[in-house]
Coordinates of C-alpha atoms in Angstrom, one line a residue:
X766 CA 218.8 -7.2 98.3
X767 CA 215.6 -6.3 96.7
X768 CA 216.8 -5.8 93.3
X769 CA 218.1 -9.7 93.3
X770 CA 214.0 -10.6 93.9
X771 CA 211.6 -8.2 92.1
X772 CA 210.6 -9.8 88.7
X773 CA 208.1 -8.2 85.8
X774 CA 205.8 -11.0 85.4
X775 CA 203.0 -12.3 87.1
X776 CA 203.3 -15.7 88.8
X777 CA 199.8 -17.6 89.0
X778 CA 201.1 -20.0 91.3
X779 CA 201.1 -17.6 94.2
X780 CA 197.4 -16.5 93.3
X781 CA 196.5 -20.2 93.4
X782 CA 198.1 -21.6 96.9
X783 CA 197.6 -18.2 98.5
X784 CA 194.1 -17.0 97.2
X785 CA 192.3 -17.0 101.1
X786 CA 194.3 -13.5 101.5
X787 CA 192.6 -10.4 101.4
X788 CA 193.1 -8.6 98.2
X789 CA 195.1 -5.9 98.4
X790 CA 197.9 -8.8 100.0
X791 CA 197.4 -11.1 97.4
X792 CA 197.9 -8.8 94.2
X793 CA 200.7 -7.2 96.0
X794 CA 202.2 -10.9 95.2
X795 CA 201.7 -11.2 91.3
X796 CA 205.2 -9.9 90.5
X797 CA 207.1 -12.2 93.0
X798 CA 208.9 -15.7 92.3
X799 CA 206.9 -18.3 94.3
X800 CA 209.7 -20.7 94.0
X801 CA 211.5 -18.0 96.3
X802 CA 208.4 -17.4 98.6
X803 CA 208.8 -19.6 102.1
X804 CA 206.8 -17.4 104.7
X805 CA 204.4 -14.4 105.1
X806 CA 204.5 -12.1 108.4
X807 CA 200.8 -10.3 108.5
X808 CA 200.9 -7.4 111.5
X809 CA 197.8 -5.9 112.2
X810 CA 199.2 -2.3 111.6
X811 CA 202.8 -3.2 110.8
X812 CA 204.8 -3.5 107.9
X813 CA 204.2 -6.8 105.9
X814 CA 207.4 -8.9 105.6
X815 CA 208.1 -11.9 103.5
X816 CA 210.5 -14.8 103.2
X817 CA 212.3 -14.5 99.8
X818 CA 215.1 -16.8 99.2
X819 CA 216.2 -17.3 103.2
X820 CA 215.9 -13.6 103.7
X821 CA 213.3 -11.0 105.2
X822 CA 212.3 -8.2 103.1
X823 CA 209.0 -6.1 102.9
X824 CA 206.5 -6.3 100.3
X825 CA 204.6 -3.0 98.9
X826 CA 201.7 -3.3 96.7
X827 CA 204.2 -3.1 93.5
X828 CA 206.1 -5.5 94.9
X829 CA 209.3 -6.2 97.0
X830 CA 211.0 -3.1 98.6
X831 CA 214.0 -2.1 100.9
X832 CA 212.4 0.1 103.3
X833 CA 209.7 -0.6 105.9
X834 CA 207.7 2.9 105.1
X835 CA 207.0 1.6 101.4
X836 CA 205.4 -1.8 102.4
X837 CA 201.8 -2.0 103.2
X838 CA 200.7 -2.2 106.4
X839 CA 197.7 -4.7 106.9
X840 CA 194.9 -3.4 109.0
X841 CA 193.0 -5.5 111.3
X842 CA 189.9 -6.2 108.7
X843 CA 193.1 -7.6 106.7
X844 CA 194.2 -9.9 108.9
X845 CA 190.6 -11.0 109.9
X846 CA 189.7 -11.3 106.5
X847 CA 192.5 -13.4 105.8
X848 CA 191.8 -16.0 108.6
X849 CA 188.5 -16.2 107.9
X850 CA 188.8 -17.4 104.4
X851 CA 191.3 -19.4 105.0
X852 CA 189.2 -21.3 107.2
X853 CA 187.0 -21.5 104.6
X854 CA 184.4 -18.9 106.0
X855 CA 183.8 -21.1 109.1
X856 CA 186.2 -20.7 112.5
X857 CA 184.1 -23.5 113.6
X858 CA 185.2 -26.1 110.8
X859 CA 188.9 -25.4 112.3
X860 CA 187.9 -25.1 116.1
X861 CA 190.6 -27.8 117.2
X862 CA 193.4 -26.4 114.7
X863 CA 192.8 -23.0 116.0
X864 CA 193.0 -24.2 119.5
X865 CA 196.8 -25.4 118.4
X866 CA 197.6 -22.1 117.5
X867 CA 197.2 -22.6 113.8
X868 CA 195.0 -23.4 110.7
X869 CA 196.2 -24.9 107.6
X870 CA 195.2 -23.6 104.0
X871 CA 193.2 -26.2 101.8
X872 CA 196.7 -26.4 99.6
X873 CA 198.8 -27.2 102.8
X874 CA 200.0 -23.5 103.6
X875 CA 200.1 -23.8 107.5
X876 CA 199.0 -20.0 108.7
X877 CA 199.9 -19.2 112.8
X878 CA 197.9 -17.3 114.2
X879 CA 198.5 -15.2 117.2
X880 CA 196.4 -12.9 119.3
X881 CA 193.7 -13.6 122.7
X882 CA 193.9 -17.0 124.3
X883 CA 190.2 -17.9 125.4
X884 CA 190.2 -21.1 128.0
X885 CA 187.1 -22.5 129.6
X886 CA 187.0 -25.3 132.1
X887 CA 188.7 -28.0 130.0
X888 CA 191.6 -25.7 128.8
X889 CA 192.2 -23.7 125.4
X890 CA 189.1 -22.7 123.7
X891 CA 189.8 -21.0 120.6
X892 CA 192.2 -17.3 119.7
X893 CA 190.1 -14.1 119.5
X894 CA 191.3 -11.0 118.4
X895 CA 193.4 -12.1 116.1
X896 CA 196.6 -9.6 115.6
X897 CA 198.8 -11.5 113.6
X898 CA 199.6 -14.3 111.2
X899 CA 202.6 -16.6 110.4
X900 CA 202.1 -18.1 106.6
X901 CA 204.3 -20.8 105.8
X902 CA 204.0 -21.6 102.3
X903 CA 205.2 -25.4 101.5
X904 CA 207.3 -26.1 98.0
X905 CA 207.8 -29.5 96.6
X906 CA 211.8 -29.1 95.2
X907 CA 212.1 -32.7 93.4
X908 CA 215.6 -34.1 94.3
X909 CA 216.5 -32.0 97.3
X910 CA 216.8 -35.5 99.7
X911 CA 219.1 -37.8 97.1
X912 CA 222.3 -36.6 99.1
X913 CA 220.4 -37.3 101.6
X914 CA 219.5 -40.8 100.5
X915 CA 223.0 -41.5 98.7
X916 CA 224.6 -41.0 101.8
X917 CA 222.5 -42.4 104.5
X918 CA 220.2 -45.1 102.7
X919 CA 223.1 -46.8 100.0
X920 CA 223.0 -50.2 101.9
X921 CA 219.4 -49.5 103.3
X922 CA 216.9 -47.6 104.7
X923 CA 217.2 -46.7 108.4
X924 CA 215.8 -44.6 110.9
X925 CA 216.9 -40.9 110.7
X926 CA 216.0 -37.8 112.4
X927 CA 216.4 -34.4 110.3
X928 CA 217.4 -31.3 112.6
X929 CA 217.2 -27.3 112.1
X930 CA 215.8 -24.3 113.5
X931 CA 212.7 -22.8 112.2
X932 CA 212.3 -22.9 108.4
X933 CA 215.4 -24.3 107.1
X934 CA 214.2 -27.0 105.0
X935 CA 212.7 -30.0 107.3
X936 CA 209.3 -30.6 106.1
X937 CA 210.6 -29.9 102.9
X938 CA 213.2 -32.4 102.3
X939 CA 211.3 -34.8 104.2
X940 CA 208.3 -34.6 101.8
X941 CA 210.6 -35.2 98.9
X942 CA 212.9 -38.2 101.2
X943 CA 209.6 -39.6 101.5
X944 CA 209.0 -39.5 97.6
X945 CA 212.1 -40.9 97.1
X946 CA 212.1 -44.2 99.3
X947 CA 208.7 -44.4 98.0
X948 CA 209.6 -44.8 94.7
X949 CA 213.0 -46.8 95.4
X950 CA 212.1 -49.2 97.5
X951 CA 208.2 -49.8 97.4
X952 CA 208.1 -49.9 101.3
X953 CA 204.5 -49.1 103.0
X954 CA 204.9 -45.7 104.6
X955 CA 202.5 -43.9 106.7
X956 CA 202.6 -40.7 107.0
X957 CA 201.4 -38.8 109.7
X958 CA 200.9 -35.2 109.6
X959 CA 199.9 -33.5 112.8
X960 CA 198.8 -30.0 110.4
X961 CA 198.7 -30.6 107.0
X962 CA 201.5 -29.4 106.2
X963 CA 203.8 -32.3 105.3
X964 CA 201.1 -34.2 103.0
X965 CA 201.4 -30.7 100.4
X966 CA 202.7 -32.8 97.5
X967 CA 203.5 -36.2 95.9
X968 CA 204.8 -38.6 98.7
X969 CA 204.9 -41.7 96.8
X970 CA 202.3 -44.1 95.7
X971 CA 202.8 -46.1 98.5
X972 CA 201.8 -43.7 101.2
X973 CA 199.1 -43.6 103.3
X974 CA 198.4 -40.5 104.9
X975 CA 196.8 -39.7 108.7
X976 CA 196.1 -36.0 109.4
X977 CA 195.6 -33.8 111.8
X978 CA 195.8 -36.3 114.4
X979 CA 198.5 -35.7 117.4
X980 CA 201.6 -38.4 116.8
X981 CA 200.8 -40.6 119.8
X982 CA 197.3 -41.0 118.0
X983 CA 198.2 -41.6 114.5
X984 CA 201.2 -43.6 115.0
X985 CA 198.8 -46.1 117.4
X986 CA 196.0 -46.5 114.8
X987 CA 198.8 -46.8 112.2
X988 CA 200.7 -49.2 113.4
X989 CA 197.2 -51.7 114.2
X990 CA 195.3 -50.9 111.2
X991 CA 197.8 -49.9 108.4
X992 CA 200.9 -52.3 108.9
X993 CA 203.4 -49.7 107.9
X994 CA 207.2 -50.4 107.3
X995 CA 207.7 -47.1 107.7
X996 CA 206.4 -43.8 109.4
X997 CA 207.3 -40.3 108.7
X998 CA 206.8 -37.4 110.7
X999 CA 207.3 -33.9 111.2
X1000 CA 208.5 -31.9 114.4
X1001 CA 209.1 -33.9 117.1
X1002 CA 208.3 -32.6 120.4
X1003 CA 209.6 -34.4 123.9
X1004 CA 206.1 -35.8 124.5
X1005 CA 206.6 -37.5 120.9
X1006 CA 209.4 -40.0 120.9
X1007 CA 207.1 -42.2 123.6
X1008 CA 205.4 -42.8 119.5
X1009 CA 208.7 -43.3 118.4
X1010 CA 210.3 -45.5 120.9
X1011 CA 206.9 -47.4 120.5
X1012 CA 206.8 -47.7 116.5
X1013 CA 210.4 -48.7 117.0
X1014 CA 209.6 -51.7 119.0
X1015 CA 207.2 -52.9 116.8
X1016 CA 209.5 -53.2 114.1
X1017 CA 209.1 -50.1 112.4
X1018 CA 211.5 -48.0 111.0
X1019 CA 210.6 -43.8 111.6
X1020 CA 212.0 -40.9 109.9
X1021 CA 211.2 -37.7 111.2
X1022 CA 212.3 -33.9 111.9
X1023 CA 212.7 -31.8 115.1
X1024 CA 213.7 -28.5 115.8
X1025 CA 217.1 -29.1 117.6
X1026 CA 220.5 -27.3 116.7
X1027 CA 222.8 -30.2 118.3
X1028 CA 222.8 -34.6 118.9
X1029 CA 223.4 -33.7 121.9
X1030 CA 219.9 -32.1 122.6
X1031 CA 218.2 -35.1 121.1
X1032 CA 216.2 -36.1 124.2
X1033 CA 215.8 -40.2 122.8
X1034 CA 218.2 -41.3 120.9
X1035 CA 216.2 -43.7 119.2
X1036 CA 217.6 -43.1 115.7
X1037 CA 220.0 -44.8 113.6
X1038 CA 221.0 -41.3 111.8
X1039 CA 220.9 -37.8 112.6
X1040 CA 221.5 -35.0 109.8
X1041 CA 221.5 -31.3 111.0
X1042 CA 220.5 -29.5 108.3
X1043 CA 223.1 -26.0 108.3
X1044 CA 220.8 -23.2 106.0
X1045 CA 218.0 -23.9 103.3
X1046 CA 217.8 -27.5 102.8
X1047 CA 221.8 -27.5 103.0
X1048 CA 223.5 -30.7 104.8
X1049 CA 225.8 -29.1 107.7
X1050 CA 226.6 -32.7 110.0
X1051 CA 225.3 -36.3 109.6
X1052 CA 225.8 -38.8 112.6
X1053 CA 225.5 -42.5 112.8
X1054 CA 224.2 -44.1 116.1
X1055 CA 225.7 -43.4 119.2
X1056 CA 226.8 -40.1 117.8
X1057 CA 229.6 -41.0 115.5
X1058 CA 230.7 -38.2 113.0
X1059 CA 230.3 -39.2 109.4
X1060 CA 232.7 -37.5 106.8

């Protein structure tokens, strides 16, 4: 596997989206395709990983290796480092990210963080001792939603729900879908991104943008102050289709993404298309409403 990803040159690109990582990480990435990179696993103590292509490997400070002995093992200063700068030097600037469980980098990277939970009387107050950190590195892949579009917008745009496990593609193909319909049809479209993540690249010219606000929140303001045709969002959770089902009967159209695996397990169907997304970006199923198959 390794020998299908190390490359001689230096990519700048990494150096640019990724530069809050401490040192030693961040030139370990110079010889590494960032069109490849998706994700970033930093252990205190542990060997680090990376996403290249779909696929876990480790990374050693010469680049991409096989074996788990050869890759560098962050140490805690590493890690701490990392987060710190990534919060641009102040924890305090990203209190009520941090108390989500995550901070995003100033070009959209979306960094989990695990480690010590610390509540006070009105519930989460921040995560101390910091052990480990989940870097998701967004990619803007121009064209990756036509099929997408060709197959479920020909006649017109709809409301449609993407689905997937974990880093398969959503937020991806969404950010591009949104690009698209943008350009195409000239609709209003608000966006709202809940961590920064889905805003990391050209949505269209007529987007407007909410972030960092939960969905109930953005989609409410939206919908009084921005008179959108449209609203886009990414990762649905249970607590979120209440948004939906209210956008919906407003006269809204919403396309969005959630992590589900089957229609079945959609807990609202409030959709007129559902497309499970089966590996990296690739179309496995598309339904129509009311759970018809379509070919």
């Amino acid at each position: 596997m390794a020998g299908r990803f190390i490359f001689s040159r230096v990519y700048p690109y990494i150096i640019t989206m990724l530069e809050f990582l401490a040192p030693r990480l961040r030139n370990a990435l110079r010889t590494v395709n960032s069109n490849l990179l998706y994700e970033l696993r930093i252990r205190t103590d542990k060997p680090l990983r990376i996403n290249l292509g779909g696929e876990f490997c480790y990374l050693g400070e010469n680049g991409v290796c096989e074996r788990a002995e050869f890759a560098i093992v962050p140490t805690v200063e590493e890690v701490e480092e990392t987060l710190f700068a990534a919060s641009d030097y102040s924890v305090y600037a990203v209190e009520n990210q941090l108390k989500r469980g995550f901070v995003t980098g100033k070009e959209g990277e979306r960094i989990g963080v695990a480690g010590t939970v610390v509540y006070d009387a009105n519930g989460v107050l921040s995560v101390h001792s910091v052990t480990s950190l989940c870097i998701r590195i967004p990619h803007a892949i121009m064209g990756c939603s036509v099929e997408i579009y060709e197959r479920c917008f020909s006649k017109e745009i709809g409301s449609l729900l993407i689905m997937a496990p974990p880093g398969e593609g959503k937020t991806t193909i969404l950010r591009d879908l949104t690009r698209l319909i943008s350009e195409k049809t000239r609709l209003n479209i608000l966006v709202s991104d809940e961590r920064g993540e889905l805003s990391a690249g050209d949505l269209g010219a007529t987007s407007d943008i909410v972030r960092f606000a939960d969905k109930q929140t953005a989609f409410t303001a939206g919908i009084r102050a921005m008179r959108p045709d449209l609203i886009v969002t990414d990762e649905l959770l249970s607590d979120d289709y209440a948004a939906v089902r209210r956008a919906k009967e407003s006269g809204i159209l919403v396309i969005a993404s959630a992590h589900l695996k089957r229609y079945e397990d959609v807990p609202d169907k409030l959709f007129e298309w559902y497309v499970l997304l089966n590996g990296l970006g690739k179309i496995g199923k598309i339904w129509r409403e009311g759970g018809k198959d379509v070919a």
